[in-house]
Short mmCIF file of C-alpha atoms and ligand atoms in Angstrom, two decimals:
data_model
loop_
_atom_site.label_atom_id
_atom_site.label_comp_id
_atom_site.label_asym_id
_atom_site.label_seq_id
_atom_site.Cartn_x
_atom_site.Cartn_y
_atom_site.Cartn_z
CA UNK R 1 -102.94 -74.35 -62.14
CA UNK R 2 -99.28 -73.11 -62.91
CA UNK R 3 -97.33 -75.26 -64.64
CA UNK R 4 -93.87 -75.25 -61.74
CA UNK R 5 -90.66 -76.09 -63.64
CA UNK R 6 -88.96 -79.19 -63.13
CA UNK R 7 -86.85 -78.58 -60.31
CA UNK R 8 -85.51 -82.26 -60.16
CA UNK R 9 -82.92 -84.59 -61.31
CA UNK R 10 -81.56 -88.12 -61.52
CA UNK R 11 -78.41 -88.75 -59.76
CA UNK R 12 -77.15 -92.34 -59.73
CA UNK R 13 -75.55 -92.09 -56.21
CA UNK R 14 -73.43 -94.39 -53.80
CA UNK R 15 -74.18 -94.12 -50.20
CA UNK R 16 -71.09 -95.99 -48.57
CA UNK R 17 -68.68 -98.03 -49.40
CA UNK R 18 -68.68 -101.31 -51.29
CA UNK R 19 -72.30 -100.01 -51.19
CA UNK R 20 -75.02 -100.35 -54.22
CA UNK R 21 -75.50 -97.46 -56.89
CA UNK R 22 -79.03 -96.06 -55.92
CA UNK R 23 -80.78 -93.96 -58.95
CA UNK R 24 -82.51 -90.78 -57.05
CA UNK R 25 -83.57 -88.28 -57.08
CA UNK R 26 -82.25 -84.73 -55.95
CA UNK R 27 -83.02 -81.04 -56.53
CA UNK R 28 -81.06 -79.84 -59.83
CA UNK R 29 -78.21 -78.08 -58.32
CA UNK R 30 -76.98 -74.00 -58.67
CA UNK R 31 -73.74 -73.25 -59.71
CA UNK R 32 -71.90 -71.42 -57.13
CA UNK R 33 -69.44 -69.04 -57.74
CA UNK R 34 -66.74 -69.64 -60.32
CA UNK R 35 -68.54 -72.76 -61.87
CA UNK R 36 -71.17 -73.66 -64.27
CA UNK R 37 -73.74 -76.43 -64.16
CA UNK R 38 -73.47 -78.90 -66.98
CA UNK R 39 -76.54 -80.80 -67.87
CA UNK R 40 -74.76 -84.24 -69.07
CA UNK R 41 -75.57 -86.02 -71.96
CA UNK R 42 -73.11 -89.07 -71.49
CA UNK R 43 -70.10 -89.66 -68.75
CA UNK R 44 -67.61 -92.81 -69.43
CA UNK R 45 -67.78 -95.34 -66.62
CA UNK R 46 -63.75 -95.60 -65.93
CA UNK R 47 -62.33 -98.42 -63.83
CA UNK R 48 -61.23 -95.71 -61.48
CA UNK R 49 -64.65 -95.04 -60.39
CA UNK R 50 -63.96 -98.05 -58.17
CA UNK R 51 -62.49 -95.49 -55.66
CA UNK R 52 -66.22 -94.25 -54.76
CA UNK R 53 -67.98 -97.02 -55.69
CA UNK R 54 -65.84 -99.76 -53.25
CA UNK R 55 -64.74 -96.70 -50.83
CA UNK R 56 -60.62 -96.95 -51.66
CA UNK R 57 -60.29 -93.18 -52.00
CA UNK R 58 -59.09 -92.17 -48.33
CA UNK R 59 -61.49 -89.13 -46.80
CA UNK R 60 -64.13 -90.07 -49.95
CA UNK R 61 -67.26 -88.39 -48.76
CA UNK R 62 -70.93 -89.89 -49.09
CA UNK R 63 -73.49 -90.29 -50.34
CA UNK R 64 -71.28 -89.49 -53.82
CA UNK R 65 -71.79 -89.56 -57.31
CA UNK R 66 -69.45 -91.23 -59.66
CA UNK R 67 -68.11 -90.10 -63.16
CA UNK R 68 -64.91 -87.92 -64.35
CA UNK R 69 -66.01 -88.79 -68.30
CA UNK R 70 -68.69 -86.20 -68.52
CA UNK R 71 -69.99 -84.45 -71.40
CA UNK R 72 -72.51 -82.16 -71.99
CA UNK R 73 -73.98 -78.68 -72.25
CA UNK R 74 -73.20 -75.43 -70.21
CA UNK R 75 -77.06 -75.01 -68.66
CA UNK R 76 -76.45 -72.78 -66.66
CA UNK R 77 -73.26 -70.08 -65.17
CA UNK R 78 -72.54 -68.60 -61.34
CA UNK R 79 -71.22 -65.62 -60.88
CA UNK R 80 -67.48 -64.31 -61.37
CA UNK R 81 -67.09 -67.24 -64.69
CA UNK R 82 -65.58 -65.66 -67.85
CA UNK R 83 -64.96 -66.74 -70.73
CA UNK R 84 -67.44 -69.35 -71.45
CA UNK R 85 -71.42 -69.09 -72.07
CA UNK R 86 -74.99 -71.07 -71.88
CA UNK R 87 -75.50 -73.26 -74.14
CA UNK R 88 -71.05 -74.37 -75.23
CA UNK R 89 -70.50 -77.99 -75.58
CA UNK R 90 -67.72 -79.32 -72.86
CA UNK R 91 -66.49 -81.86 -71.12
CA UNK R 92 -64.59 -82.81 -67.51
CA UNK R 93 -62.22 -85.11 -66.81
CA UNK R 94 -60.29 -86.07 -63.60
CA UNK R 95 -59.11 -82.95 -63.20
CA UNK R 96 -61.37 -80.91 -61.26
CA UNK R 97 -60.05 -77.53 -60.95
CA UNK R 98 -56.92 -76.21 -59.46
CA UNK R 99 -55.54 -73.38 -56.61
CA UNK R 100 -53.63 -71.11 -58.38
CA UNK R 101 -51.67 -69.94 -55.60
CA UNK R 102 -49.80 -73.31 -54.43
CA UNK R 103 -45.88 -73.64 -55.79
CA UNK R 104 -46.61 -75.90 -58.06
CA UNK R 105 -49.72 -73.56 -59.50
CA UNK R 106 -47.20 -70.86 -59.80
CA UNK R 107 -44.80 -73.47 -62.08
CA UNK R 108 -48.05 -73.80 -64.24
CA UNK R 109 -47.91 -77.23 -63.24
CA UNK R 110 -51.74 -77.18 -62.46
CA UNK R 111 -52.68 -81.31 -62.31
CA UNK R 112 -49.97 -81.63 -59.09
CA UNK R 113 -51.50 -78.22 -57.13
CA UNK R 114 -51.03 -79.44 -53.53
CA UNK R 115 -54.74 -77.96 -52.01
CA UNK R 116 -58.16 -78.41 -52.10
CA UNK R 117 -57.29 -81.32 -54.74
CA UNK R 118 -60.80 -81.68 -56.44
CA UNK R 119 -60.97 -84.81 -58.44
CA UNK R 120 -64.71 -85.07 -60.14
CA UNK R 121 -66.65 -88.12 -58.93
CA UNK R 122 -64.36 -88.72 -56.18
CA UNK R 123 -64.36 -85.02 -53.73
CA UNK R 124 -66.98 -83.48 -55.83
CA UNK R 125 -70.41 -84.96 -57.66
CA UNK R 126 -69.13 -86.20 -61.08
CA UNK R 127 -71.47 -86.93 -64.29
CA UNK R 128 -73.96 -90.00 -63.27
CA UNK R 129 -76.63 -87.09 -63.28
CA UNK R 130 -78.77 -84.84 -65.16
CA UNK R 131 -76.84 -82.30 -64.26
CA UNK R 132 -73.47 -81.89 -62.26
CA UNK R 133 -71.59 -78.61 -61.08
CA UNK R 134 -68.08 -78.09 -62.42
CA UNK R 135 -65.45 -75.21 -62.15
CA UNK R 136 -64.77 -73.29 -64.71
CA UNK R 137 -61.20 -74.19 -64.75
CA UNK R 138 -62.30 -77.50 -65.37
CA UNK R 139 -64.28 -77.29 -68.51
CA UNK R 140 -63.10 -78.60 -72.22
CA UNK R 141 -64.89 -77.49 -75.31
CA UNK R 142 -65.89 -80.35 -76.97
CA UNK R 143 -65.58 -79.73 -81.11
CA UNK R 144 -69.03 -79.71 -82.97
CA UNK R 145 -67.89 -83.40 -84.79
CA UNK R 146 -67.27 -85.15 -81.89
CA UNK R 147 -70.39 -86.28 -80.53
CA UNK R 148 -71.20 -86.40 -76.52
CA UNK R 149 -70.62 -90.11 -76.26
CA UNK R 150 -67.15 -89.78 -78.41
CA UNK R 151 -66.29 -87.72 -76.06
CA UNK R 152 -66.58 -88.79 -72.47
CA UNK R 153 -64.00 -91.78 -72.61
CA UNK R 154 -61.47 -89.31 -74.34
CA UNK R 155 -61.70 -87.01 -71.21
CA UNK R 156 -60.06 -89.68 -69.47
CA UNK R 157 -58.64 -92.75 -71.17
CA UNK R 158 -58.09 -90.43 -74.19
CA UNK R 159 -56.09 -87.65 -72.21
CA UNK R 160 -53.95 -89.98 -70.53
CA UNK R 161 -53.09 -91.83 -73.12
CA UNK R 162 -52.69 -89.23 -76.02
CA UNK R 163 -51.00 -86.63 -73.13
CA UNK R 164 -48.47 -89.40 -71.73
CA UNK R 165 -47.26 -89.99 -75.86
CA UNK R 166 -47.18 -86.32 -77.10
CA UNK R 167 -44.61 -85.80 -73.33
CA UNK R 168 -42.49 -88.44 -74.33
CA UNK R 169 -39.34 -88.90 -75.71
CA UNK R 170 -40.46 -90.50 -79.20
CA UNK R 171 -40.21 -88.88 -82.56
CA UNK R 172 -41.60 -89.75 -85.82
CA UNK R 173 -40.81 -93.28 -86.69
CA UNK R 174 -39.70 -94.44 -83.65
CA UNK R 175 -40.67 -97.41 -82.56
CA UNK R 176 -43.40 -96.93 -79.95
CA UNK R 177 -44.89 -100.11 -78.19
CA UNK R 178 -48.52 -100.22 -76.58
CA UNK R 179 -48.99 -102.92 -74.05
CA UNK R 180 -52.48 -104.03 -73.94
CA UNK R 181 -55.35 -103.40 -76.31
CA UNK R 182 -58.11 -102.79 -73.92
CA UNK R 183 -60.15 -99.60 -72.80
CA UNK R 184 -56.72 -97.34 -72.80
CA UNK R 185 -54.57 -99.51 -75.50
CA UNK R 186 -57.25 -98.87 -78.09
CA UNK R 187 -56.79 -95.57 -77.44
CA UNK R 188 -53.05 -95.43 -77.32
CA UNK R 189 -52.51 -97.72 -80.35
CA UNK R 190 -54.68 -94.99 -82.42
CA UNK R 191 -52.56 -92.20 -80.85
CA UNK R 192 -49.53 -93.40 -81.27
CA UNK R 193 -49.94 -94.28 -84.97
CA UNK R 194 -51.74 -90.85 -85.54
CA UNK R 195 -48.22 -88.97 -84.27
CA UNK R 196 -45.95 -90.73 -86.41
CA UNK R 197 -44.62 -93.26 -84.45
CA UNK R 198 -43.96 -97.14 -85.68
CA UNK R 199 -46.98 -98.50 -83.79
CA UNK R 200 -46.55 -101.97 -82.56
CA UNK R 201 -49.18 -103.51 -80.61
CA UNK R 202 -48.38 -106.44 -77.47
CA UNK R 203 -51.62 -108.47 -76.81
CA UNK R 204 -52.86 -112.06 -75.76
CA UNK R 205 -53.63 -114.39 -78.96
CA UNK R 206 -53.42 -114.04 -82.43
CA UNK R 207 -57.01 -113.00 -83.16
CA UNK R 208 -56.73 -109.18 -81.67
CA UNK R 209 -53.97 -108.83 -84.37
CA UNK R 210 -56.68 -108.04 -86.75
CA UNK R 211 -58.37 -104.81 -84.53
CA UNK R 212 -54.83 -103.73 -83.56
CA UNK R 213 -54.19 -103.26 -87.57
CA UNK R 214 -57.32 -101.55 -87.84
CA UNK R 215 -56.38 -98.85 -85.25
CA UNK R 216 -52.81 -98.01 -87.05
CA UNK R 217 -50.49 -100.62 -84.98
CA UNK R 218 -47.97 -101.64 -87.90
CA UNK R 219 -45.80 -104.14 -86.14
CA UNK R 220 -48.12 -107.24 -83.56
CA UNK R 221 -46.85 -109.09 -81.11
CA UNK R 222 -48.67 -111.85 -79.56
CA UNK R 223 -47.81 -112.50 -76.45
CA UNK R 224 -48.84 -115.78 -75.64
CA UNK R 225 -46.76 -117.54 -78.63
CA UNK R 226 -43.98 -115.04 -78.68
CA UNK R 227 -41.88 -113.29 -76.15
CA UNK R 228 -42.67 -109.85 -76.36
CA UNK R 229 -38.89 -108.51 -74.98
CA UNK R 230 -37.69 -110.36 -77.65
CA UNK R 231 -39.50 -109.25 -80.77
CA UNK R 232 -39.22 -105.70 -79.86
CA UNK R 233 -35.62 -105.59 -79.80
CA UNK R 234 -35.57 -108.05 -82.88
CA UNK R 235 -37.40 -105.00 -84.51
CA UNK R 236 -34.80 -102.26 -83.19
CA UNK R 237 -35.91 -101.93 -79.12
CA UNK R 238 -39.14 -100.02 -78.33
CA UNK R 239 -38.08 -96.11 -77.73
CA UNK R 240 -41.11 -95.81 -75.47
CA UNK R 241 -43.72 -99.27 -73.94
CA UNK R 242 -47.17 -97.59 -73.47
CA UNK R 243 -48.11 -99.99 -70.76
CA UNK R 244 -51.82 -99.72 -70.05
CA UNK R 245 -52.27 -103.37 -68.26
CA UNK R 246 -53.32 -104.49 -65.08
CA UNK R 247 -51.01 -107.88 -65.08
CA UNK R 248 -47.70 -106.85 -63.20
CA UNK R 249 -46.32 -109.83 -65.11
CA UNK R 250 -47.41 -108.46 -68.03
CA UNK R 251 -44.88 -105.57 -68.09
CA UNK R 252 -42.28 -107.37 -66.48
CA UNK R 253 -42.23 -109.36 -69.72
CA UNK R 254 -41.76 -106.15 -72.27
CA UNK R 255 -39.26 -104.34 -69.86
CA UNK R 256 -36.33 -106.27 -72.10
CA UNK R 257 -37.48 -104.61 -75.16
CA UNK R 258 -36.61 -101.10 -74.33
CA UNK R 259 -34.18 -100.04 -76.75
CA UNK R 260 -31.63 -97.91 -75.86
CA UNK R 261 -32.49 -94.47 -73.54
CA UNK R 262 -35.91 -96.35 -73.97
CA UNK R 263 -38.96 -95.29 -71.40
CA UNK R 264 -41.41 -97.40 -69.95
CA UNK R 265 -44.43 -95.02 -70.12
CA UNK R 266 -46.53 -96.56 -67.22
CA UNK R 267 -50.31 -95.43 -67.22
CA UNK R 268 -52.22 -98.94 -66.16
CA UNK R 269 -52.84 -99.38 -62.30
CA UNK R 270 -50.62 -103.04 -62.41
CA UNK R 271 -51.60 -105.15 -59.67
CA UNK R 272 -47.91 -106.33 -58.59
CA UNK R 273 -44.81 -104.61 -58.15
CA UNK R 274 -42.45 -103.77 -60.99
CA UNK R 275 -39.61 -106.48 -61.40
CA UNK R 276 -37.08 -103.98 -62.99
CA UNK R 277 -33.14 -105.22 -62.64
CA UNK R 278 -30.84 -102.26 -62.01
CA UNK R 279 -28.51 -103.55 -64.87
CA UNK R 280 -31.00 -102.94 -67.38
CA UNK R 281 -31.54 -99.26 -66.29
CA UNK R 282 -28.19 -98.44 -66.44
CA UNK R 283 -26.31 -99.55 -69.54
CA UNK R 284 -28.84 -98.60 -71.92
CA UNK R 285 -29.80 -95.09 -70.26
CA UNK R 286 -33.63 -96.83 -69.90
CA UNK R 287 -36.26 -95.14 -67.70
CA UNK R 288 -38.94 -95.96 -66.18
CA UNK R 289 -41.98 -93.23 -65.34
CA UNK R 290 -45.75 -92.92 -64.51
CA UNK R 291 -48.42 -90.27 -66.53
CA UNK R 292 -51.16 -89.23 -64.75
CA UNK R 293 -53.94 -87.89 -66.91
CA UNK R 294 -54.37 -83.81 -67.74
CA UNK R 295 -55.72 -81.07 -67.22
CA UNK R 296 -58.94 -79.42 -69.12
CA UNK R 297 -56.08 -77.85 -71.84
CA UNK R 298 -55.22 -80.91 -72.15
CA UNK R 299 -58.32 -82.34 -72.69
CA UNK R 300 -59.25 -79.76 -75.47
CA UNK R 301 -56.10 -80.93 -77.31
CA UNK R 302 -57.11 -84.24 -76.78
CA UNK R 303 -60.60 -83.52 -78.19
CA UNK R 304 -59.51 -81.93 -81.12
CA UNK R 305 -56.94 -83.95 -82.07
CA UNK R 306 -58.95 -86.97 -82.03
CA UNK R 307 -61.61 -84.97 -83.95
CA UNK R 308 -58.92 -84.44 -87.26
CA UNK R 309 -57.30 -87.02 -86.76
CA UNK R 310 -60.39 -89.69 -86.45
CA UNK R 311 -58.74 -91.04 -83.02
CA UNK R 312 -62.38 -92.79 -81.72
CA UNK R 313 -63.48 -94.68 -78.48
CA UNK R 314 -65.26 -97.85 -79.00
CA UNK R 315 -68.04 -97.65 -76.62
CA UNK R 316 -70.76 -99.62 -75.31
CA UNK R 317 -74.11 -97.61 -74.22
CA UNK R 318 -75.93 -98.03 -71.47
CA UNK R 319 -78.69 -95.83 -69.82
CA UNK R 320 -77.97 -93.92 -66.72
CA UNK R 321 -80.92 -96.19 -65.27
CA UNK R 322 -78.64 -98.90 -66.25
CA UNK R 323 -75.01 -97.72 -64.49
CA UNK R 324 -74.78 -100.79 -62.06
CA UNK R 325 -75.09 -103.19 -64.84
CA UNK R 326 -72.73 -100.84 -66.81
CA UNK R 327 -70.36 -100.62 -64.34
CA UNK R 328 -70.36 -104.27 -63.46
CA UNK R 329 -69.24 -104.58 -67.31
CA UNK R 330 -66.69 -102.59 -67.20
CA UNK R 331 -65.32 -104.09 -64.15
CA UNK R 332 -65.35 -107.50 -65.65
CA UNK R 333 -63.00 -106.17 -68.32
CA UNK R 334 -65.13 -107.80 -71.51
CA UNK R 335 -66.14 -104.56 -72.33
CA UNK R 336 -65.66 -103.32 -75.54
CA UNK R 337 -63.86 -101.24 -74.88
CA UNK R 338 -64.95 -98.57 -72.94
CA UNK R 339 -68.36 -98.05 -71.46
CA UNK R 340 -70.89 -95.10 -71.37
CA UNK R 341 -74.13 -93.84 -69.82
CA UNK R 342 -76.38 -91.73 -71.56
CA UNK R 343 -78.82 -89.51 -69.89
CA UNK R 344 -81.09 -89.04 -73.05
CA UNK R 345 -80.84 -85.50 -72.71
CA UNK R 346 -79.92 -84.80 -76.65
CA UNK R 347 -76.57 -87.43 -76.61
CA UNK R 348 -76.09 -86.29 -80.98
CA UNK R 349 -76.73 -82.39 -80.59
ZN1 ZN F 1 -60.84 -92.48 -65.53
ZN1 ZN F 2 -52.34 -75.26 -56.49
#
């Protein structure tokens, strides 16, 4: 008898909203034309995978797999790809592809194109799989030192954070605080030290002062015994607040550390509006703006920077078989710090 080849995957899947993840199995997909098929060694489980999992993304179509932190292997190429062969190392992020044709295509402004907005794991099947289709404008290379678990939270949390810093206005030695040392802050306190800026970390309690050291912050701030707004402009006034929290009243307790033509640098979903006094806007030139992520040249930079630089995700591993337990970590924010699934499909080579 003929041996058939294995013509099927696992897909961790949600079938409606607020709905359970269901491992299943599907037919390994083909790669139409201008895409590849990846098959995934690990994919990041981001907070923002909430959209499909509790339904929050309007028009989200299901049944849908999650995941926009994917790395693997190119497996397998459709027609009318160039530029990129079997067997490269890459990742996908958020950003699933663009037009090319929109007006904000033709400013080379590709993350805001206007149509057919994909966003992996949210209007196409993202990385909770054996395999997963992706277009070809949205593929990183991933460099050979940066292993496929490294890399899936920096396609993501890495981008966003190291993308929003290198676009903003702060030089070397300037005094750049990041609010919040969780899943992003870790990331952002390493990538803000790593570009020369006077890293000074804002977190609950006096014992994360020790990890925010480790990852290059130079100045601490606790901000349950100290007023944040206060110690930043004791040390000058922050030229750019990294805020990566969820606590609305959080930020509104940095905003008064902004030094002058200072920029709160908003990447954290918060959960309550913004309590920012017109006053403080407009004698010191301060500003106020939101970063949303990259696209795949971005995430290349990202990649590689983090690869000479040493910028690293602290990740906990779970097995795909695992993702509702993984996700339910993540979601309780003790996670440490971000979290990843593994397919077991060679996650080192
Ligand atoms: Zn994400
Ligand atoms: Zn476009």
């Amino acid at each position: 008898m003929a041996i058939m080849p294995n013509t099927k995957m696992r897909a961790v899947q949600v079938a409606a909203p607020k709905g359970p993840f269901q491992l299943v199995e599907r037919e390994i997909p083909e790669p139409e034309a201008g895409s590849v098929r990846i098959k995934v060694q690990a994919c990041g489980v981001c907070h923002s995978d909430s959209f499909t999992k509790e339904g929050t993304w309007p028009g989200l179509q299901y049944p849908r797999v999650p995941g926009h932190e994917v790395a693997g292997v190119i497996d397998a190429i459709g027609e009318r790809v160039a530029g990129w062969k079997v067997g490269q190392r890459v990742g996908v992020g958020w950003y699933g592809g663009h037009c090319g044709y929109c007006d904000r295509c033709r400013q080379g402004d590709f993350l805001t194109c206007r149509n057919e907005r994909r966003v992996t794991g949210i209007t196409y099947d993202g990385g909770y799989a054996d395999y997963m289709i992706a277009r070809a404008d949205a593929l990183a290379l991933i460099p050979d030192t940066v292993s496929a678990e490294d890399a899936g939270p920096l396609l993501c949390a890495g981008v966003t954070t190291f993308n929003s810093l290198r676009h903003s206005t702060a030089g070397p030695g300037d005094l750049v605080a990041v609010l919040g040392i969780g899943g992003l802050g870790h990331l952002g306190v390493q990538y803000a030290s790593r570009m020369g800026f006077r890293t000074a970390a804002i977190a609950r309690g006096k014992d994360k002062e020790r990890l925010a050291r480790e990852l290059g912050a130079v100045e601490y701030i606790d901000s349950e015994s100290q007023n944040p707004a206060e110690e930043l402009t004791r040390l000058g006034g922050a030229k750019v607040i990294l805020s990566t929290v969820t606590s609305g009243k959080a930020v509104n307790a940095v905003l008064g550390g902004l030094g002058i033509d200072g920029t709160l640098l908003v990447v954290g979903a918060a959960d309550q509006p913004l309590n920012i006094p017109a006053v403080l806007l407009i004698g010191g030139r301060k500003s106020v703006t939101g970063w949303p992520s990259g696209t795949a040249a971005d995430s290349e930079d990202t990649l590689r920077f983090s690869a000479f630089t040493g910028v690293r995700s602290r990740n906990e591993v779970f097995p795909i078989e695992r993702a509702a337990e993984a996700y339910e970590r993540m979601m309780s924010g003790k996670a440490r710090f971000r979290v990843v699934l593994t397919t077991g499909q060679n996650p080192r080579a």
